[in-house]
Backbone as JSON, one array per atom type, in Angstrom:
{
  "sequence": "MSIPIAIILVYLCFCIYADIKNKAIPYYPSLIIFGLVLLLCLFIKYINNNLNFNYIFSLIPGLILLSLSYLTNESIGYGDSILLSTCCLTTSPFNSLIIICFSLFYSAIYSIILLIKGNCRKDTIAFVPFIFLGYLTFLLLKF",
  "N": [[2.44, -23.59, 29.98], [2.25, -22.71, 27.8], [1.58, -20.08, 26.51], [3.76, -17.86, 27.69], [6.38, -18.86, 26.73], [5.16, -19.1, 24.13], [4.79, -15.22, 23.83], [7.52, -14.71, 25.04], [8.59, -15.72, 22.65], [7.55, -14.84, 20.47], [8.41, -11.79, 20.71], [10.82, -12.74, 21.58], [11.46, -12.19, 18.23], [11.57, -10.1, 17.33], [12.65, -8.52, 18.23], [15.32, -9.72, 17.75], [15.46, -8.01, 15.35], [15.36, -5.16, 16.24], [18.31, -5.88, 17.73], [20.14, -5.92, 15.14], [20.02, -4.12, 13.99], [19.9, -2.02, 15.08], [21.73, -2.16, 17.21], [20.99, -2.55, 20.2], [18.35, -2.4, 22.41], [15.03, -2.38, 22.63], [14.58, -0.98, 25.22], [11.78, -0.41, 28.05], [10.29, -2.03, 26.43], [10.61, -4.41, 26.36], [10.77, -5.03, 29.88], [8.7, -4.13, 30.0], [7.05, -7.02, 29.04], [8.74, -8.62, 29.4], [7.58, -7.8, 32.38], [4.63, -8.63, 31.86], [5.04, -11.51, 31.04], [6.28, -12.31, 33.88], [3.49, -12.47, 35.39], [1.78, -13.37, 33.6], [2.97, -15.99, 34.39], [2.86, -16.5, 37.09], [-0.5, -16.5, 37.51], [-0.8, -18.88, 35.46], [0.58, -21.11, 37.19], [-1.06, -21.1, 39.94], [-3.46, -21.47, 39.23], [-3.38, -24.32, 38.21], [-2.97, -24.88, 40.58], [0.01, -25.44, 41.41], [2.06, -23.61, 42.85], [4.82, -22.29, 43.33], [7.75, -20.73, 44.3], [9.99, -21.93, 42.46], [10.56, -19.95, 39.7], [11.88, -17.83, 40.93], [14.07, -18.15, 41.68], [15.51, -18.8, 39.21], [15.29, -16.31, 37.97], [18.07, -15.52, 38.57], [20.38, -16.35, 37.02], [19.74, -13.6, 35.24], [19.89, -11.61, 36.7], [22.72, -11.6, 37.01], [23.62, -10.84, 34.91], [23.49, -8.36, 34.62], [24.41, -7.69, 36.8], [26.47, -7.9, 35.32], [25.96, -5.56, 33.65], [25.68, -3.22, 34.21], [28.35, -3.2, 36.13], [30.69, -3.52, 33.98], [29.31, -1.11, 31.51], [27.84, -2.02, 30.07], [28.92, -3.7, 28.41], [27.65, -5.62, 28.24], [24.02, -5.88, 27.44], [21.43, -3.24, 29.02], [19.08, -4.57, 27.95], [19.85, -7.39, 26.58], [19.47, -8.09, 29.06], [17.56, -8.51, 30.51], [16.5, -9.51, 29.02], [16.73, -12.65, 29.01], [16.68, -12.78, 31.82], [13.5, -13.11, 31.15], [13.66, -14.59, 29.67], [14.1, -17.32, 31.24], [12.61, -17.21, 33.38], [10.43, -19.08, 32.73], [11.62, -21.2, 33.1], [13.23, -24.13, 35.54], [15.52, -22.97, 38.12], [18.14, -24.41, 37.01], [17.79, -24.81, 34.24], [17.5, -22.93, 33.8], [20.12, -21.74, 33.53], [21.66, -24.04, 31.11], [20.5, -22.52, 29.24], [21.19, -20.31, 28.6], [23.44, -20.91, 28.89], [23.84, -22.56, 26.73], [23.56, -20.2, 24.73], [25.39, -18.52, 24.73], [27.11, -20.67, 23.23], [26.77, -20.71, 20.86], [26.84, -17.43, 20.46], [29.59, -18.37, 20.78], [30.38, -19.5, 18.26], [30.07, -17.99, 16.44], [31.38, -15.46, 16.84], [34.61, -17.21, 16.72], [34.88, -17.8, 14.03], [34.21, -15.17, 12.5], [36.48, -13.62, 13.7], [38.68, -15.82, 11.96], [37.59, -15.06, 9.16], [38.78, -12.34, 9.56], [37.24, -11.06, 10.78], [37.43, -7.59, 12.78], [38.11, -7.39, 16.45], [37.58, -5.38, 18.11], [34.22, -4.28, 17.38], [31.45, -5.45, 17.99], [28.79, -7.63, 18.39], [25.19, -8.34, 18.16], [23.9, -9.72, 20.68], [20.88, -10.27, 21.09], [20.06, -12.27, 18.59], [21.13, -14.53, 19.59], [20.78, -15.63, 21.86], [17.85, -16.05, 21.06], [18.5, -18.2, 19.8], [19.3, -20.13, 21.09], [17.57, -20.47, 23.38], [15.56, -21.39, 21.83], [16.6, -24.79, 21.57], [16.93, -25.39, 23.8], [13.84, -25.03, 24.43], [13.46, -27.2, 22.05], [15.41, -29.15, 22.29], [13.91, -30.27, 25.04], [11.36, -31.5, 25.06]],
  "CA": [[3.02, -22.52, 29.94], [2.7, -22.33, 26.49], [1.17, -18.49, 26.42], [3.61, -17.42, 27.94], [6.46, -18.85, 25.43], [5.33, -17.86, 22.6], [5.55, -13.97, 23.87], [8.52, -14.02, 24.36], [10.06, -16.48, 21.13], [7.84, -13.99, 18.86], [8.63, -9.99, 20.94], [12.29, -11.91, 20.72], [11.94, -11.76, 16.55], [11.38, -8.42, 16.86], [13.69, -8.2, 19.61], [16.79, -9.73, 16.8], [15.75, -7.14, 14.45], [16.07, -4.22, 16.35], [18.98, -5.38, 17.16], [20.7, -5.98, 14.26], [19.8, -2.88, 13.15], [20.35, -0.45, 16.15], [22.96, -2.86, 18.33], [20.28, -1.75, 21.49], [17.31, -3.99, 22.49], [13.67, -1.65, 22.97], [14.25, -1.29, 26.68], [10.82, -0.4, 27.74], [8.99, -2.6, 26.16], [11.67, -5.36, 27.57], [10.17, -4.67, 30.94], [6.59, -4.48, 29.85], [7.71, -8.02, 28.39], [9.1, -9.11, 31.71], [6.09, -8.12, 33.7], [3.31, -9.51, 31.47], [5.25, -13.48, 31.4], [5.9, -12.73, 35.26], [2.05, -12.01, 35.5], [1.62, -15.04, 33.21], [3.71, -17.62, 35.33], [2.04, -16.44, 38.09], [-1.68, -16.89, 37.08], [-0.79, -20.25, 35.99], [0.84, -21.77, 38.09], [-1.57, -20.22, 40.4], [-4.36, -22.17, 38.72], [-2.88, -26.53, 38.18], [-1.93, -25.03, 42.62], [2.03, -25.38, 41.82], [2.59, -22.49, 42.86], [6.03, -22.31, 44.16], [8.79, -19.75, 43.79], [11.91, -21.88, 42.27], [11.46, -19.21, 38.81], [12.23, -16.6, 41.7], [15.4, -18.24, 41.28], [15.75, -18.4, 37.84], [15.91, -14.41, 37.82], [19.32, -15.39, 39.16], [21.78, -15.55, 36.32], [19.18, -12.85, 34.63], [20.22, -10.6, 37.45], [24.12, -11.82, 36.94], [24.33, -10.63, 33.66], [22.62, -7.38, 34.99], [25.32, -6.75, 37.55], [27.54, -7.25, 33.91], [26.6, -4.93, 32.49], [26.24, -1.8, 35.13], [30.74, -3.37, 36.02], [31.33, -3.33, 32.36], [29.74, 0.28, 31.69], [26.89, -2.29, 29.11], [29.43, -5.08, 27.11], [26.5, -7.13, 27.33], [23.64, -4.47, 27.16], [20.51, -3.95, 30.01], [18.33, -5.18, 27.44], [19.89, -7.79, 27.42], [20.0, -9.54, 30.66], [15.9, -9.04, 31.04], [15.26, -10.49, 28.42], [17.47, -13.56, 29.25], [15.82, -12.83, 32.47], [12.18, -13.88, 30.7], [12.27, -16.21, 29.09], [14.91, -17.83, 32.17], [11.02, -18.02, 34.48], [9.38, -20.34, 32.6], [12.29, -22.89, 33.41], [13.89, -24.79, 35.54], [16.96, -22.56, 37.84], [19.0, -25.35, 36.27], [17.54, -25.21, 32.95], [17.79, -21.2, 32.89], [22.09, -21.46, 33.23], [21.48, -24.24, 29.98], [20.0, -21.91, 27.89], [22.77, -18.91, 28.81], [25.25, -21.65, 28.22], [24.21, -22.43, 24.55], [23.6, -19.02, 23.78], [26.93, -18.06, 24.76], [28.43, -21.56, 22.94], [26.01, -20.62, 19.91], [27.48, -16.58, 19.69], [31.06, -18.23, 20.48], [30.94, -19.77, 17.32], [30.39, -17.0, 15.54], [32.76, -14.88, 16.9], [34.96, -17.77, 15.98], [33.86, -17.86, 12.92], [34.18, -13.75, 12.97], [37.97, -14.29, 13.82], [38.11, -16.06, 11.2], [37.53, -14.15, 8.28], [39.8, -11.1, 9.33], [37.72, -8.91, 11.13], [38.43, -6.92, 13.9], [38.05, -8.22, 17.99], [36.57, -4.66, 18.73], [33.44, -5.5, 16.25], [30.46, -5.2, 18.13], [27.91, -7.81, 17.39], [24.79, -8.62, 18.65], [23.76, -11.56, 21.3], [20.0, -11.28, 20.54], [20.58, -13.91, 18.08], [21.9, -16.32, 19.9], [19.23, -15.75, 23.48], [16.55, -16.91, 20.5], [18.77, -19.63, 19.42], [20.04, -20.57, 22.91], [15.79, -20.72, 24.35], [14.9, -22.28, 20.28], [17.55, -25.14, 21.28], [16.29, -25.32, 24.78], [12.64, -25.56, 23.52], [13.18, -28.31, 21.76], [15.56, -30.31, 22.98], [13.29, -30.26, 26.7], [9.83, -31.8, 24.51]],
  "C": [[3.05, -21.46, 28.43], [2.26, -20.66, 26.24], [1.87, -17.76, 26.86], [5.65, -17.61, 26.64], [6.83, -18.31, 24.25], [5.5, -16.36, 22.32], [6.06, -13.89, 23.75], [9.4, -14.71, 22.72], [9.68, -14.72, 20.22], [8.75, -12.22, 19.69], [9.93, -11.05, 21.2], [13.08, -11.86, 19.33], [12.11, -10.6, 16.04], [12.62, -8.11, 17.65], [15.45, -8.43, 18.45], [16.66, -9.1, 16.17], [16.18, -4.98, 14.34], [17.51, -4.28, 17.09], [20.22, -5.67, 16.72], [20.97, -4.53, 14.11], [20.39, -1.37, 13.51], [21.46, -0.66, 17.12], [22.19, -2.57, 20.03], [18.72, -2.64, 21.43], [15.88, -2.46, 22.91], [13.89, -1.67, 24.91], [13.18, -1.29, 27.9], [9.6, -2.09, 28.07], [9.8, -4.54, 26.35], [11.1, -5.34, 28.63], [8.72, -4.79, 30.83], [6.63, -5.85, 29.76], [7.28, -8.76, 28.92], [7.87, -9.55, 32.77], [5.19, -8.91, 33.74], [3.75, -10.98, 31.04], [5.56, -13.46, 32.75], [4.83, -13.07, 34.94], [2.05, -13.37, 35.68], [2.29, -16.37, 33.91], [2.65, -17.27, 36.74], [0.79, -17.27, 38.38], [-1.97, -18.56, 36.83], [-0.63, -21.1, 36.66], [-0.25, -22.28, 40.18], [-3.48, -21.76, 40.29], [-4.15, -23.57, 38.51], [-2.13, -26.19, 39.43], [-1.31, -25.54, 42.67], [2.35, -24.27, 41.62], [3.55, -21.86, 43.69], [7.07, -21.1, 43.3], [10.12, -20.61, 43.25], [12.19, -20.49, 40.39], [11.76, -17.9, 39.04], [13.97, -16.52, 41.61], [15.99, -18.33, 40.14], [15.95, -17.38, 37.55], [16.93, -15.02, 38.22], [20.4, -14.68, 38.46], [21.78, -14.59, 34.9], [19.68, -11.48, 34.99], [22.53, -10.23, 38.12], [24.33, -11.23, 36.42], [24.45, -8.86, 34.61], [23.45, -6.56, 35.69], [26.84, -6.13, 36.71], [27.66, -6.45, 34.11], [26.62, -3.87, 33.61], [27.89, -2.56, 35.78], [31.68, -3.0, 34.67], [30.73, -2.21, 30.8], [28.84, -0.57, 29.11], [28.1, -3.19, 28.42], [28.8, -6.08, 26.85], [25.58, -5.78, 28.25], [22.3, -5.02, 28.42], [20.08, -5.12, 29.6], [18.62, -7.41, 27.56], [19.7, -9.21, 28.03], [18.75, -9.52, 31.37], [15.83, -9.39, 29.85], [16.4, -12.2, 28.41], [16.2, -13.84, 30.78], [13.96, -13.57, 31.92], [12.48, -14.58, 29.96], [13.68, -17.22, 29.27], [13.24, -18.11, 33.49], [10.81, -18.74, 33.43], [9.85, -21.45, 32.73], [12.7, -22.77, 35.21], [15.48, -23.18, 36.32], [18.26, -22.97, 37.11], [18.54, -25.03, 35.31], [17.97, -23.67, 32.56], [19.31, -21.11, 32.0], [21.92, -23.0, 31.78], [21.53, -23.79, 29.2], [20.7, -20.17, 27.64], [24.57, -19.77, 28.12], [25.41, -21.89, 26.32], [23.98, -21.6, 24.24], [25.0, -17.52, 23.73], [27.87, -19.33, 23.73], [27.77, -21.23, 21.31], [27.48, -18.64, 19.1], [29.33, -16.64, 19.82], [31.36, -18.79, 18.92], [31.07, -19.0, 16.12], [31.11, -15.97, 15.68], [34.87, -16.09, 16.64], [35.46, -17.58, 14.59], [33.92, -16.06, 11.72], [35.96, -13.04, 12.81], [38.02, -15.42, 12.4], [39.0, -16.04, 10.07], [38.05, -13.17, 8.09], [39.32, -10.12, 10.56], [38.17, -8.67, 12.45], [37.72, -8.01, 15.25], [36.74, -7.45, 18.24], [34.87, -4.48, 18.61], [32.6, -5.21, 17.93], [29.16, -6.69, 17.83], [26.42, -8.55, 18.1], [24.19, -9.84, 19.05], [22.36, -11.55, 21.56], [19.63, -12.94, 20.32], [20.59, -15.03, 18.65], [21.46, -16.35, 20.97], [18.17, -16.59, 22.13], [17.32, -17.72, 20.26], [18.92, -20.79, 20.45], [18.48, -21.37, 23.74], [15.56, -21.84, 23.23], [15.07, -23.67, 20.98], [16.66, -25.76, 23.05], [14.91, -26.12, 25.18], [12.62, -27.46, 23.51], [14.31, -29.46, 22.06], [14.41, -31.08, 24.37], [11.74, -31.51, 25.98], [10.5, -32.86, 23.33]]
}
């Protein structure tokens, strides 16, 4: 599974820059990366005779975020949801929740720091850096 993880980490680095600079993540490239990682995961599991569909259940948190994106008029962007779903493809359903918890924890710390500094509470923050940190923390704790 190291190739899909490497692809995700490299793409997250590009998305961090785009999210901080433009407050948006490229939608179509994210879908392409999602499809590529999905196909690679399927291929690797097929070669290892370990083709089960647990990773489909790992997409549930990402689908919930996509629903929240729709319901909140993209307070959480569609790109964030797709990136999180892509990260979750390489883990189990429970580990997907761990990645989300780490990401939300890091963004909460950053938000608290902004509030202490007196910044406006209506400012938007880039969420991709926190997805990256959450995914990286999970990977480091996993090994």
